[in-house]
Amino acid sequence: MIDKRVGSPREAVAGIGDGDAVMIGGFGEAGSPIELIHALIDHGAANLTVISNNSGSGEIGLAALIRAGQVARIVCSFPRSTNSRVFPDLFHAGRIELELVPQGTLAERIRAGGAGIPAFYTPTAAGTDLEAGKERREFDGRPCLLEHALVADWALIKARTADSHGNLVYNKTARNFSPLMAMAGRNTVVQASSVVEPGGLDPETVITPGIFVDHVVHVPDPQHESELVARGARYP
């Protein structure tokens, strides 16, 4: 088996290139891989497409990546929240493109991408503005829209514990989109609060098998988005 550990977040994201699509795990703060996102800012890859549940908070993490001008397009469910300070201004200025996707549809599009399902029909968003440009069919008299799967060049996620082979355990709701994104990313990078040797995880508790993980970086004391936002932190 391959030891997938790398020495630093910077090393873990070094392969991300200009124009790549990047999935970023997290549901607000829960599961947000702050250290990997900040390493991506330092790395400088530009013209990215980001696939995430939201557009970040304050001026750290994903919001800081957007503020740095590195994101050309975002696919998400919640582009604006209480602490969204960056995305709304850039969007209204025409400096970033948005594809708005209902949250359940977003999760299923990512799941489909990881499972090799090219597209599926769902009644969600039928009859709304989000129907524009999508194929419509009726099933049992109910209108449904064709939604295409999402895959990405990279997935950046956060785990509580990983072993050196990339098997992952998450911290409660920090699990959210991460297992789906690990499957849908062609290259999956994980920051983990603890990293153990093979055999150090109970196999019955593993959520993401190591076959879906390419790089593991140990981040023993990860930063928390809400704490950074509360004290007005800014990155870089």
Short mmCIF file of C-alpha atoms in Angstrom, two decimals:
data_model
loop_
_atom_site.label_atom_id
_atom_site.label_comp_id
_atom_site.label_asym_id
_atom_site.label_seq_id
_atom_site.Cartn_x
_atom_site.Cartn_y
_atom_site.Cartn_z
CA MET A 1 0.00 0.00 0.00
CA ILE A 2 1.11 3.57 -0.70
CA ASP A 3 1.98 6.00 2.07
CA LYS A 4 0.00 9.09 1.02
CA ARG A 5 1.34 11.52 3.60
CA VAL A 6 2.85 14.80 2.45
CA GLY A 7 4.78 17.24 4.56
CA SER A 8 2.71 20.42 4.37
CA PRO A 9 -0.49 21.96 2.99
CA ARG A 10 1.64 23.88 0.48
CA GLU A 11 3.09 20.65 -0.86
CA ALA A 12 -0.35 19.03 -0.93
CA VAL A 13 -1.86 21.66 -3.26
CA ALA A 14 1.21 22.24 -5.41
CA GLY A 15 -0.27 20.35 -8.38
CA ILE A 16 -3.35 22.57 -8.73
CA GLY A 17 -3.10 24.50 -11.96
CA ASP A 18 -4.66 27.55 -13.55
CA GLY A 19 -8.17 26.81 -14.80
CA ASP A 20 -8.67 23.71 -12.65
CA ALA A 21 -12.00 22.81 -11.02
CA VAL A 22 -11.70 22.45 -7.24
CA MET A 23 -14.28 21.01 -4.87
CA ILE A 24 -14.00 22.40 -1.34
CA GLY A 25 -15.69 20.56 1.52
CA GLY A 26 -17.54 22.20 4.36
CA PHE A 27 -20.97 23.33 5.46
CA GLY A 28 -20.23 26.83 6.61
CA GLU A 29 -17.50 26.33 9.18
CA ALA A 30 -18.06 22.61 9.70
CA GLY A 31 -15.47 20.70 7.74
CA SER A 32 -13.92 23.69 5.99
CA PRO A 33 -10.26 22.89 5.14
CA ILE A 34 -8.91 26.35 6.04
CA GLU A 35 -5.22 25.43 5.93
CA LEU A 36 -5.50 23.85 2.48
CA ILE A 37 -7.40 26.87 1.13
CA HIS A 38 -4.79 29.27 2.50
CA ALA A 39 -2.05 27.15 0.97
CA LEU A 40 -3.88 27.40 -2.37
CA ILE A 41 -3.90 31.19 -2.03
CA ASP A 42 -0.15 31.14 -1.45
CA HIS A 43 0.28 28.75 -4.40
CA GLY A 44 -1.43 31.28 -6.67
CA ALA A 45 -3.37 29.07 -9.11
CA ALA A 46 -5.87 31.30 -10.93
CA ASN A 47 -9.03 31.16 -13.05
CA LEU A 48 -10.37 28.37 -10.84
CA THR A 49 -13.87 26.91 -10.80
CA VAL A 50 -14.84 26.24 -7.18
CA ILE A 51 -17.60 23.81 -6.23
CA SER A 52 -18.70 24.33 -2.64
CA ASN A 53 -21.81 24.61 -0.49
CA ASN A 54 -21.26 28.34 0.09
CA SER A 55 -18.96 31.23 -0.86
CA GLY A 56 -17.11 31.66 2.43
CA SER A 57 -17.29 34.06 5.36
CA GLY A 58 -15.35 37.11 6.41
CA GLU A 59 -12.00 37.46 4.68
CA ILE A 60 -10.44 34.09 5.41
CA GLY A 61 -10.68 30.64 3.84
CA LEU A 62 -12.78 30.43 0.69
CA ALA A 63 -13.74 34.11 0.92
CA ALA A 64 -10.05 35.03 0.92
CA LEU A 65 -9.44 32.81 -2.13
CA ILE A 66 -12.24 34.64 -3.94
CA ARG A 67 -10.97 38.06 -2.80
CA ALA A 68 -7.52 37.19 -4.18
CA GLY A 69 -9.08 37.00 -7.65
CA GLN A 70 -8.23 33.33 -8.11
CA VAL A 71 -11.82 32.12 -8.62
CA ALA A 72 -13.48 32.79 -11.97
CA ARG A 73 -16.62 30.76 -11.31
CA ILE A 74 -18.34 29.22 -8.31
CA VAL A 75 -20.96 26.48 -8.22
CA CYS A 76 -22.77 26.60 -4.89
CA SER A 77 -26.06 26.64 -2.98
CA PHE A 78 -25.55 29.56 -0.58
CA PRO A 79 -23.53 32.35 -2.22
CA ARG A 80 -24.55 34.82 0.46
CA SER A 81 -24.82 34.43 4.23
CA THR A 82 -24.57 36.63 7.32
CA ASN A 83 -20.80 37.06 7.07
CA SER A 84 -20.46 37.07 3.28
CA ARG A 85 -18.40 40.18 2.58
CA VAL A 86 -16.45 39.33 -0.54
CA PHE A 87 -18.54 37.37 -3.03
CA PRO A 88 -21.58 39.72 -3.26
CA ASP A 89 -19.46 42.73 -4.23
CA LEU A 90 -17.45 40.81 -6.83
CA PHE A 91 -20.56 39.20 -8.28
CA HIS A 92 -22.42 42.50 -8.68
CA ALA A 93 -19.29 43.97 -10.28
CA GLY A 94 -19.30 41.14 -12.84
CA ARG A 95 -15.94 39.79 -11.68
CA ILE A 96 -17.08 36.26 -10.77
CA GLU A 97 -19.61 33.89 -12.32
CA LEU A 98 -22.20 32.03 -10.25
CA GLU A 99 -24.04 28.79 -10.94
CA LEU A 100 -26.71 28.53 -8.25
CA VAL A 101 -27.73 24.95 -7.39
CA PRO A 102 -30.28 23.77 -4.79
CA GLN A 103 -28.42 22.08 -1.95
CA GLY A 104 -29.84 18.58 -2.40
CA THR A 105 -29.25 18.78 -6.14
CA LEU A 106 -25.67 19.92 -5.52
CA ALA A 107 -25.02 16.92 -3.27
CA GLU A 108 -26.58 14.53 -5.76
CA ARG A 109 -24.66 16.00 -8.71
CA ILE A 110 -21.43 15.44 -6.80
CA ARG A 111 -22.48 11.93 -5.77
CA ALA A 112 -23.37 11.12 -9.37
CA GLY A 113 -19.98 12.36 -10.53
CA GLY A 114 -18.22 10.06 -8.09
CA ALA A 115 -20.42 7.12 -9.06
CA GLY A 116 -19.92 7.56 -12.79
CA ILE A 117 -23.53 8.57 -13.46
CA PRO A 118 -23.49 11.28 -16.15
CA ALA A 119 -26.86 12.90 -15.37
CA PHE A 120 -30.19 12.41 -13.62
CA TYR A 121 -33.69 13.88 -13.48
CA THR A 122 -35.06 15.69 -10.43
CA PRO A 123 -38.25 17.68 -9.79
CA THR A 124 -36.28 20.21 -7.76
CA ALA A 125 -36.26 23.69 -9.37
CA ALA A 126 -38.81 22.79 -12.06
CA GLY A 127 -40.93 25.84 -12.72
CA THR A 128 -38.40 28.26 -11.23
CA ASP A 129 -35.79 30.57 -12.76
CA LEU A 130 -33.24 27.76 -12.33
CA GLU A 131 -35.01 25.75 -15.01
CA ALA A 132 -33.66 28.00 -17.77
CA GLY A 133 -31.64 26.08 -20.34
CA LYS A 134 -32.32 22.65 -18.84
CA GLU A 135 -34.04 19.70 -20.42
CA ARG A 136 -37.50 18.97 -18.94
CA ARG A 137 -39.38 15.68 -18.91
CA GLU A 138 -42.42 14.43 -17.05
CA PHE A 139 -42.44 11.30 -14.92
CA ASP A 140 -45.84 10.19 -13.62
CA GLY A 141 -47.13 13.63 -14.49
CA ARG A 142 -44.46 15.43 -12.49
CA PRO A 143 -42.08 17.81 -14.33
CA CYS A 144 -38.40 17.02 -13.80
CA LEU A 145 -35.19 18.66 -14.94
CA LEU A 146 -32.04 16.99 -16.24
CA GLU A 147 -29.07 17.76 -14.01
CA HIS A 148 -25.53 16.85 -15.01
CA ALA A 149 -23.02 15.24 -12.68
CA LEU A 150 -20.19 17.26 -11.20
CA VAL A 151 -16.57 16.13 -11.17
CA ALA A 152 -13.47 18.17 -10.41
CA ASP A 153 -9.76 18.09 -11.00
CA TRP A 154 -9.22 18.41 -7.24
CA ALA A 155 -11.12 17.95 -3.99
CA LEU A 156 -9.91 19.65 -0.80
CA ILE A 157 -11.46 18.20 2.34
CA LYS A 158 -10.97 17.98 6.10
CA ALA A 159 -11.05 14.87 8.28
CA ARG A 160 -10.69 14.25 11.99
CA THR A 161 -8.41 11.23 11.57
CA ALA A 162 -6.67 9.64 8.61
CA ASP A 163 -4.30 6.74 8.34
CA SER A 164 -1.28 6.84 6.08
CA HIS A 165 -3.23 4.99 3.35
CA GLY A 166 -5.90 7.70 3.22
CA ASN A 167 -8.74 6.00 5.07
CA LEU A 168 -10.79 8.74 6.77
CA VAL A 169 -12.99 9.37 9.79
CA TYR A 170 -14.82 12.70 10.15
CA ASN A 171 -15.94 14.76 13.13
CA LYS A 172 -19.74 14.53 13.26
CA THR A 173 -21.40 17.02 10.86
CA ALA A 174 -18.01 18.09 9.52
CA ARG A 175 -18.49 15.03 7.35
CA ASN A 176 -21.14 16.82 5.15
CA PHE A 177 -20.04 16.99 1.49
CA SER A 178 -16.56 15.55 2.01
CA PRO A 179 -17.19 11.83 1.33
CA LEU A 180 -18.99 12.72 -1.91
CA MET A 181 -16.27 15.13 -3.00
CA ALA A 182 -13.53 12.60 -2.25
CA MET A 183 -15.15 10.31 -4.81
CA ALA A 184 -15.81 13.03 -7.40
CA GLY A 185 -12.35 14.61 -7.31
CA ARG A 186 -9.73 13.23 -9.67
CA ASN A 187 -7.14 14.20 -7.05
CA THR A 188 -8.29 14.31 -3.44
CA VAL A 189 -6.28 16.14 -0.78
CA VAL A 190 -7.15 15.73 2.89
CA GLN A 191 -6.04 17.70 5.93
CA ALA A 192 -6.45 15.63 9.09
CA SER A 193 -6.16 16.59 12.74
CA SER A 194 -4.48 13.28 13.48
CA VAL A 195 -2.75 10.73 11.26
CA VAL A 196 -2.25 7.15 12.39
CA GLU A 197 -0.44 4.14 11.04
CA PRO A 198 -2.30 1.39 9.15
CA GLY A 199 -4.44 -0.56 11.59
CA GLY A 200 -4.94 2.49 13.80
CA LEU A 201 -8.53 2.96 12.64
CA ASP A 202 -11.40 0.63 13.36
CA PRO A 203 -12.42 -0.42 9.83
CA GLU A 204 -16.09 -0.30 10.88
CA THR A 205 -15.79 3.47 11.47
CA VAL A 206 -14.08 4.39 8.18
CA ILE A 207 -16.31 6.65 6.07
CA THR A 208 -14.02 7.36 3.10
CA PRO A 209 -11.82 4.46 1.95
CA GLY A 210 -8.26 5.33 1.04
CA ILE A 211 -8.79 4.39 -2.61
CA PHE A 212 -10.48 7.80 -3.03
CA VAL A 213 -7.64 9.79 -1.40
CA ASP A 214 -4.38 10.86 -3.02
CA HIS A 215 -2.66 13.06 -0.42
CA VAL A 216 -2.90 13.35 3.36
CA VAL A 217 -1.40 16.23 5.33
CA HIS A 218 -1.30 16.39 9.10
CA VAL A 219 -2.75 19.64 10.50
CA PRO A 220 -2.83 18.97 14.25
CA ASP A 221 -4.46 22.23 15.37
CA PRO A 222 -6.73 23.40 12.53
CA GLN A 223 -8.14 26.91 12.54
CA HIS A 224 -11.87 27.45 12.89
CA GLU A 225 -13.66 29.79 10.52
CA SER A 226 -16.03 31.28 13.10
CA GLU A 227 -13.18 32.19 15.47
CA LEU A 228 -11.21 33.84 12.67
CA VAL A 229 -14.24 35.80 11.46
CA ALA A 230 -15.15 36.88 15.01
CA ARG A 231 -11.75 38.49 15.56
CA GLY A 232 -11.70 40.11 12.13
CA ALA A 233 -8.87 37.99 10.74
CA ARG A 234 -7.80 38.46 7.16
CA TYR A 235 -5.69 36.19 4.96
CA PRO A 236 -3.03 36.68 3.84
#
